[in-house]
Amino acid sequence: QVQMQEAGPGLVNSSQTLSLTCTVSGGSITTNYCYWSWIRQPPGKGLEWMGAIAYSAGTYYSPSLKSRTSISRDTSKNQLTLQLRSVTPEDTAVYYCARGREVGKLTYYAGMDYWGKGTLVTVSS
């Protein structure tokens, strides 16, 4: 059973960089054909796919966030990292990590088989 746990600061100041980690247990982040996504949900709004890192270390980003987002991994810790630069209060959201199995369905939330519980990040103005 794969488990995923997000961690990071609950409060970030505007213009700073938001950094979150997702620690995966019960399975390796290098397992073939696994794609590890970061997804967020602002208060009162829907889910927004931010990007993903593949088992091969390849990365994929949402065009709307690509200029501010970096996703990386530490295989020794079985951990993913999200960095979002130049944050504003509009980046306030619950941030999730999730696992998908098809590169062509990275934004298909129903196809993601494991999710973290999410972590709320508030950006202060």
Short mmCIF file of N, CA and C in Angstrom, two decimals:
data_model
loop_
_atom_site.label_atom_id
_atom_site.label_comp_id
_atom_site.label_asym_id
_atom_site.label_seq_id
_atom_site.Cartn_x
_atom_site.Cartn_y
_atom_site.Cartn_z
N GLN A 1 0.84 -1.19 0.00
CA GLN A 1 0.00 0.00 0.00
C GLN A 1 0.88 1.25 0.00
N VAL A 2 0.73 2.04 -1.03
CA VAL A 2 1.51 3.27 -1.12
C VAL A 2 0.87 4.33 -0.25
N GLN A 3 1.70 5.03 0.48
CA GLN A 3 1.23 6.17 1.27
C GLN A 3 2.06 7.38 0.91
N MET A 4 1.41 8.54 0.91
CA MET A 4 2.08 9.77 0.51
C MET A 4 1.77 10.83 1.55
N GLN A 5 2.79 11.59 1.95
CA GLN A 5 2.62 12.59 2.99
C GLN A 5 3.29 13.89 2.59
N GLU A 6 2.49 14.92 2.45
CA GLU A 6 3.02 16.24 2.15
C GLU A 6 3.50 16.93 3.42
N ALA A 7 4.49 17.79 3.27
CA ALA A 7 4.99 18.55 4.41
C ALA A 7 5.57 19.86 3.94
N GLY A 8 5.44 20.88 4.78
CA GLY A 8 5.99 22.16 4.45
C GLY A 8 5.41 23.23 5.35
N PRO A 9 5.83 24.48 5.18
CA PRO A 9 5.34 25.55 6.02
C PRO A 9 3.88 25.86 5.73
N GLY A 10 3.14 26.15 6.74
CA GLY A 10 1.74 26.47 6.54
C GLY A 10 1.52 27.92 6.12
N LEU A 11 2.54 28.74 6.28
CA LEU A 11 2.41 30.16 5.97
C LEU A 11 3.66 30.64 5.24
N VAL A 12 3.44 31.30 4.13
CA VAL A 12 4.53 31.84 3.32
C VAL A 12 4.21 33.30 3.01
N ASN A 13 5.24 34.13 3.01
CA ASN A 13 5.03 35.54 2.66
C ASN A 13 5.00 35.73 1.15
N SER A 14 4.24 36.73 0.73
CA SER A 14 4.20 37.06 -0.70
C SER A 14 5.60 37.34 -1.23
N SER A 15 5.81 36.96 -2.45
CA SER A 15 7.05 37.11 -3.22
C SER A 15 8.11 36.06 -2.85
N GLN A 16 7.85 35.28 -1.81
CA GLN A 16 8.81 34.25 -1.42
C GLN A 16 8.58 32.97 -2.23
N THR A 17 9.41 31.99 -1.96
CA THR A 17 9.29 30.68 -2.62
C THR A 17 8.66 29.68 -1.67
N LEU A 18 7.61 29.04 -2.15
CA LEU A 18 6.93 27.98 -1.41
C LEU A 18 7.64 26.67 -1.72
N SER A 19 8.03 25.94 -0.68
CA SER A 19 8.70 24.66 -0.87
C SER A 19 7.97 23.58 -0.07
N LEU A 20 7.59 22.52 -0.75
CA LEU A 20 6.90 21.41 -0.12
C LEU A 20 7.59 20.09 -0.48
N THR A 21 7.50 19.15 0.43
CA THR A 21 7.98 17.81 0.12
C THR A 21 6.83 16.82 0.20
N CYS A 22 6.98 15.72 -0.50
CA CYS A 22 6.03 14.62 -0.45
C CYS A 22 6.84 13.35 -0.25
N THR A 23 6.69 12.75 0.90
CA THR A 23 7.42 11.52 1.20
C THR A 23 6.53 10.33 0.88
N VAL A 24 7.08 9.42 0.09
CA VAL A 24 6.33 8.25 -0.37
C VAL A 24 6.84 7.02 0.37
N SER A 25 5.92 6.21 0.87
CA SER A 25 6.26 4.95 1.51
C SER A 25 5.43 3.84 0.90
N GLY A 26 5.93 2.62 0.99
CA GLY A 26 5.21 1.48 0.46
C GLY A 26 5.43 1.25 -1.02
N GLY A 27 6.28 2.03 -1.63
CA GLY A 27 6.58 1.88 -3.05
C GLY A 27 7.64 2.89 -3.46
N SER A 28 8.40 2.57 -4.49
CA SER A 28 9.48 3.44 -4.93
C SER A 28 9.02 4.45 -5.95
N ILE A 29 9.55 5.66 -5.85
CA ILE A 29 9.20 6.68 -6.83
C ILE A 29 9.84 6.41 -8.19
N THR A 30 10.73 5.41 -8.25
CA THR A 30 11.34 5.05 -9.53
C THR A 30 10.66 3.84 -10.16
N THR A 31 9.57 3.38 -9.57
CA THR A 31 8.82 2.26 -10.16
C THR A 31 8.38 2.64 -11.56
N ASN A 32 8.58 1.73 -12.51
CA ASN A 32 8.24 2.02 -13.90
C ASN A 32 6.82 2.51 -14.08
N TYR A 33 6.70 3.51 -14.95
CA TYR A 33 5.42 4.03 -15.39
C TYR A 33 4.60 4.61 -14.23
N CYS A 34 5.31 5.18 -13.24
CA CYS A 34 4.63 5.95 -12.20
C CYS A 34 4.94 7.43 -12.40
N TYR A 35 3.92 8.24 -12.30
CA TYR A 35 4.04 9.68 -12.50
C TYR A 35 3.50 10.38 -11.26
N TRP A 36 4.33 11.20 -10.66
CA TRP A 36 4.05 11.78 -9.35
C TRP A 36 3.72 13.25 -9.54
N SER A 37 2.46 13.57 -9.29
CA SER A 37 1.95 14.90 -9.57
C SER A 37 1.79 15.74 -8.31
N TRP A 38 1.87 17.04 -8.53
CA TRP A 38 1.47 18.03 -7.53
C TRP A 38 0.19 18.69 -8.03
N ILE A 39 -0.78 18.76 -7.15
CA ILE A 39 -2.09 19.29 -7.46
C ILE A 39 -2.50 20.21 -6.32
N ARG A 40 -3.19 21.28 -6.62
CA ARG A 40 -3.62 22.17 -5.55
C ARG A 40 -5.10 22.52 -5.70
N GLN A 41 -5.67 22.95 -4.58
CA GLN A 41 -7.07 23.36 -4.58
C GLN A 41 -7.22 24.61 -3.72
N PRO A 42 -7.39 25.75 -4.37
CA PRO A 42 -7.64 26.98 -3.61
C PRO A 42 -8.97 26.90 -2.89
N PRO A 43 -9.15 27.67 -1.83
CA PRO A 43 -10.41 27.63 -1.10
C PRO A 43 -11.60 27.94 -2.01
N GLY A 44 -12.58 27.07 -2.00
CA GLY A 44 -13.79 27.28 -2.76
C GLY A 44 -13.68 27.05 -4.26
N LYS A 45 -12.53 26.52 -4.69
CA LYS A 45 -12.31 26.30 -6.13
C LYS A 45 -11.98 24.83 -6.41
N GLY A 46 -11.83 24.51 -7.66
CA GLY A 46 -11.55 23.14 -8.06
C GLY A 46 -10.07 22.80 -8.01
N LEU A 47 -9.79 21.56 -8.35
CA LEU A 47 -8.42 21.08 -8.38
C LEU A 47 -7.67 21.68 -9.56
N GLU A 48 -6.40 21.95 -9.35
CA GLU A 48 -5.53 22.45 -10.42
C GLU A 48 -4.26 21.63 -10.44
N TRP A 49 -4.03 20.97 -11.58
CA TRP A 49 -2.79 20.20 -11.74
C TRP A 49 -1.64 21.16 -11.99
N MET A 50 -0.55 20.98 -11.24
CA MET A 50 0.58 21.90 -11.34
C MET A 50 1.72 21.30 -12.17
N GLY A 51 1.97 20.03 -12.00
CA GLY A 51 3.07 19.40 -12.71
C GLY A 51 3.34 18.03 -12.15
N ALA A 52 4.30 17.34 -12.76
CA ALA A 52 4.61 15.98 -12.35
C ALA A 52 6.06 15.64 -12.66
N ILE A 53 6.53 14.63 -11.94
CA ILE A 53 7.84 14.07 -12.24
C ILE A 53 7.65 12.57 -12.44
N ALA A 54 8.28 12.07 -13.47
CA ALA A 54 8.10 10.67 -13.83
C ALA A 54 9.10 9.77 -13.13
N TYR A 55 8.83 8.47 -13.21
CA TYR A 55 9.74 7.46 -12.69
C TYR A 55 11.14 7.61 -13.29
N SER A 56 11.19 8.13 -14.49
CA SER A 56 12.44 8.32 -15.21
C SER A 56 13.11 9.65 -14.88
N ALA A 57 12.47 10.45 -14.06
CA ALA A 57 12.92 11.79 -13.67
C ALA A 57 12.53 12.87 -14.65
N GLY A 58 11.86 12.51 -15.73
CA GLY A 58 11.34 13.53 -16.61
C GLY A 58 10.27 14.37 -15.92
N THR A 59 10.17 15.64 -16.31
CA THR A 59 9.21 16.53 -15.66
C THR A 59 8.22 17.10 -16.66
N TYR A 60 7.04 17.40 -16.15
CA TYR A 60 5.94 17.94 -16.93
C TYR A 60 5.33 19.07 -16.11
N TYR A 61 4.98 20.18 -16.76
CA TYR A 61 4.45 21.31 -16.03
C TYR A 61 3.20 21.87 -16.70
N SER A 62 2.32 22.41 -15.86
CA SER A 62 1.20 23.16 -16.38
C SER A 62 1.73 24.42 -17.06
N PRO A 63 1.26 24.71 -18.25
CA PRO A 63 1.76 25.90 -18.95
C PRO A 63 1.56 27.19 -18.15
N SER A 64 0.47 27.23 -17.40
CA SER A 64 0.17 28.46 -16.66
C SER A 64 1.09 28.67 -15.46
N LEU A 65 1.74 27.60 -15.00
CA LEU A 65 2.59 27.71 -13.82
C LEU A 65 4.05 27.40 -14.10
N LYS A 66 4.34 27.03 -15.32
CA LYS A 66 5.67 26.53 -15.67
C LYS A 66 6.79 27.50 -15.31
N SER A 67 6.54 28.79 -15.49
CA SER A 67 7.59 29.78 -15.26
C SER A 67 7.95 29.92 -13.78
N ARG A 68 7.07 29.44 -12.89
CA ARG A 68 7.31 29.63 -11.46
C ARG A 68 7.52 28.31 -10.71
N THR A 69 7.41 27.18 -11.41
CA THR A 69 7.37 25.89 -10.72
C THR A 69 8.59 25.03 -11.05
N SER A 70 9.08 24.35 -10.02
CA SER A 70 10.11 23.33 -10.20
C SER A 70 9.72 22.11 -9.39
N ILE A 71 9.81 20.95 -10.01
CA ILE A 71 9.54 19.69 -9.32
C ILE A 71 10.79 18.83 -9.43
N SER A 72 11.21 18.29 -8.31
CA SER A 72 12.40 17.45 -8.29
C SER A 72 12.16 16.27 -7.37
N ARG A 73 13.19 15.41 -7.26
CA ARG A 73 13.04 14.25 -6.39
C ARG A 73 14.36 13.90 -5.73
N ASP A 74 14.27 13.18 -4.63
CA ASP A 74 15.44 12.64 -3.93
C ASP A 74 15.17 11.15 -3.78
N THR A 75 15.80 10.36 -4.62
CA THR A 75 15.51 8.92 -4.60
C THR A 75 16.01 8.27 -3.32
N SER A 76 17.04 8.83 -2.69
CA SER A 76 17.55 8.24 -1.44
C SER A 76 16.52 8.37 -0.31
N LYS A 77 15.69 9.39 -0.40
CA LYS A 77 14.64 9.62 0.61
C LYS A 77 13.26 9.20 0.11
N ASN A 78 13.20 8.78 -1.15
CA ASN A 78 11.90 8.46 -1.78
C ASN A 78 10.94 9.64 -1.63
N GLN A 79 11.41 10.78 -2.03
CA GLN A 79 10.72 12.03 -1.74
C GLN A 79 10.66 12.93 -2.97
N LEU A 80 9.56 13.63 -3.09
CA LEU A 80 9.36 14.61 -4.16
C LEU A 80 9.41 15.99 -3.55
N THR A 81 9.78 16.97 -4.34
CA THR A 81 9.82 18.35 -3.87
C THR A 81 9.15 19.26 -4.89
N LEU A 82 8.35 20.19 -4.37
CA LEU A 82 7.72 21.23 -5.18
C LEU A 82 8.26 22.57 -4.73
N GLN A 83 8.66 23.37 -5.68
CA GLN A 83 9.01 24.76 -5.40
C GLN A 83 8.16 25.65 -6.29
N LEU A 84 7.52 26.63 -5.68
CA LEU A 84 6.71 27.61 -6.40
C LEU A 84 7.24 28.99 -6.04
N ARG A 85 7.75 29.68 -7.02
CA ARG A 85 8.42 30.95 -6.79
C ARG A 85 7.46 32.12 -6.89
N SER A 86 7.86 33.21 -6.28
CA SER A 86 7.13 34.49 -6.38
C SER A 86 5.65 34.33 -6.07
N VAL A 87 5.36 33.74 -4.94
CA VAL A 87 3.97 33.46 -4.59
C VAL A 87 3.21 34.73 -4.25
N THR A 88 1.90 34.67 -4.44
CA THR A 88 0.97 35.72 -4.08
C THR A 88 -0.17 35.09 -3.28
N PRO A 89 -1.03 35.90 -2.68
CA PRO A 89 -2.16 35.31 -1.94
C PRO A 89 -3.01 34.38 -2.81
N GLU A 90 -3.00 34.56 -4.13
CA GLU A 90 -3.75 33.68 -5.01
C GLU A 90 -3.19 32.24 -5.04
N ASP A 91 -2.02 32.06 -4.50
CA ASP A 91 -1.43 30.71 -4.41
C ASP A 91 -1.84 30.00 -3.13
N THR A 92 -2.64 30.65 -2.31
CA THR A 92 -3.16 29.98 -1.11
C THR A 92 -4.04 28.81 -1.53
N ALA A 93 -3.72 27.63 -0.98
CA ALA A 93 -4.44 26.42 -1.41
C ALA A 93 -4.03 25.25 -0.53
N VAL A 94 -4.80 24.18 -0.66
CA VAL A 94 -4.36 22.88 -0.15
C VAL A 94 -3.56 22.22 -1.27
N TYR A 95 -2.36 21.82 -0.96
CA TYR A 95 -1.46 21.21 -1.93
C TYR A 95 -1.39 19.71 -1.70
N TYR A 96 -1.60 18.96 -2.79
CA TYR A 96 -1.59 17.51 -2.74
C TYR A 96 -0.50 16.93 -3.64
N CYS A 97 0.02 15.78 -3.25
CA CYS A 97 0.78 14.97 -4.20
C CYS A 97 -0.05 13.72 -4.49
N ALA A 98 0.10 13.20 -5.68
CA ALA A 98 -0.71 12.05 -6.10
C ALA A 98 0.06 11.25 -7.14
N ARG A 99 -0.29 9.98 -7.27
CA ARG A 99 0.38 9.11 -8.22
C ARG A 99 -0.55 8.71 -9.36
N GLY A 100 -0.04 8.86 -10.56
CA GLY A 100 -0.75 8.37 -11.74
C GLY A 100 0.09 7.33 -12.46
N ARG A 101 -0.53 6.61 -13.40
CA ARG A 101 0.16 5.53 -14.08
C ARG A 101 0.22 5.70 -15.59
N GLU A 102 -0.33 6.80 -16.12
CA GLU A 102 -0.33 7.02 -17.56
C GLU A 102 0.12 8.44 -17.87
N VAL A 103 1.15 8.56 -18.69
CA VAL A 103 1.67 9.88 -19.03
C VAL A 103 0.66 10.70 -19.81
N GLY A 104 -0.22 10.04 -20.53
CA GLY A 104 -1.22 10.77 -21.30
C GLY A 104 -2.41 11.23 -20.49
N LYS A 105 -2.43 10.89 -19.22
CA LYS A 105 -3.56 11.26 -18.36
C LYS A 105 -3.07 11.93 -17.08
N LEU A 106 -2.08 12.76 -17.18
CA LEU A 106 -1.52 13.40 -15.99
C LEU A 106 -2.51 14.32 -15.29
N THR A 107 -3.47 14.85 -16.02
CA THR A 107 -4.45 15.74 -15.40
C THR A 107 -5.78 15.05 -15.14
N TYR A 108 -5.80 13.73 -15.27
CA TYR A 108 -7.02 12.95 -15.05
C TYR A 108 -7.04 12.49 -13.61
N TYR A 109 -7.68 13.27 -12.77
CA TYR A 109 -7.60 13.03 -11.33
C TYR A 109 -8.20 11.69 -10.93
N ALA A 110 -9.25 11.29 -11.59
CA ALA A 110 -9.91 10.02 -11.24
C ALA A 110 -9.00 8.83 -11.51
N GLY A 111 -7.99 9.03 -12.35
CA GLY A 111 -7.08 7.95 -12.67
C GLY A 111 -5.90 7.84 -11.73
N MET A 112 -5.79 8.75 -10.80
CA MET A 112 -4.68 8.73 -9.84
C MET A 112 -5.05 7.80 -8.70
N ASP A 113 -4.18 6.83 -8.45
CA ASP A 113 -4.56 5.78 -7.53
C ASP A 113 -4.16 6.04 -6.07
N TYR A 114 -3.23 6.93 -5.84
CA TYR A 114 -2.85 7.25 -4.47
C TYR A 114 -2.70 8.76 -4.34
N TRP A 115 -3.17 9.27 -3.19
CA TRP A 115 -3.11 10.69 -2.89
C TRP A 115 -2.59 10.88 -1.47
N GLY A 116 -1.88 11.98 -1.27
CA GLY A 116 -1.61 12.40 0.08
C GLY A 116 -2.85 13.08 0.65
N LYS A 117 -2.81 13.39 1.93
CA LYS A 117 -3.95 14.03 2.58
C LYS A 117 -4.01 15.51 2.29
N GLY A 118 -2.91 16.07 1.80
CA GLY A 118 -2.87 17.48 1.47
C GLY A 118 -2.37 18.32 2.63
N THR A 119 -1.81 19.46 2.28
CA THR A 119 -1.34 20.40 3.29
C THR A 119 -1.75 21.80 2.87
N LEU A 120 -2.32 22.54 3.80
CA LEU A 120 -2.78 23.90 3.52
C LEU A 120 -1.60 24.86 3.61
N VAL A 121 -1.45 25.65 2.57
CA VAL A 121 -0.45 26.71 2.55
C VAL A 121 -1.16 28.03 2.36
N THR A 122 -0.93 28.95 3.25
CA THR A 122 -1.51 30.28 3.16
C THR A 122 -0.40 31.27 2.82
N VAL A 123 -0.66 32.09 1.82
CA VAL A 123 0.30 33.13 1.43
C VAL A 123 -0.20 34.45 1.96
N SER A 124 0.58 35.08 2.78
CA SER A 124 0.18 36.35 3.36
C SER A 124 0.60 37.50 2.45
N SER A 125 -0.22 38.53 2.45
CA SER A 125 0.05 39.68 1.59
C SER A 125 0.97 40.68 2.26
#
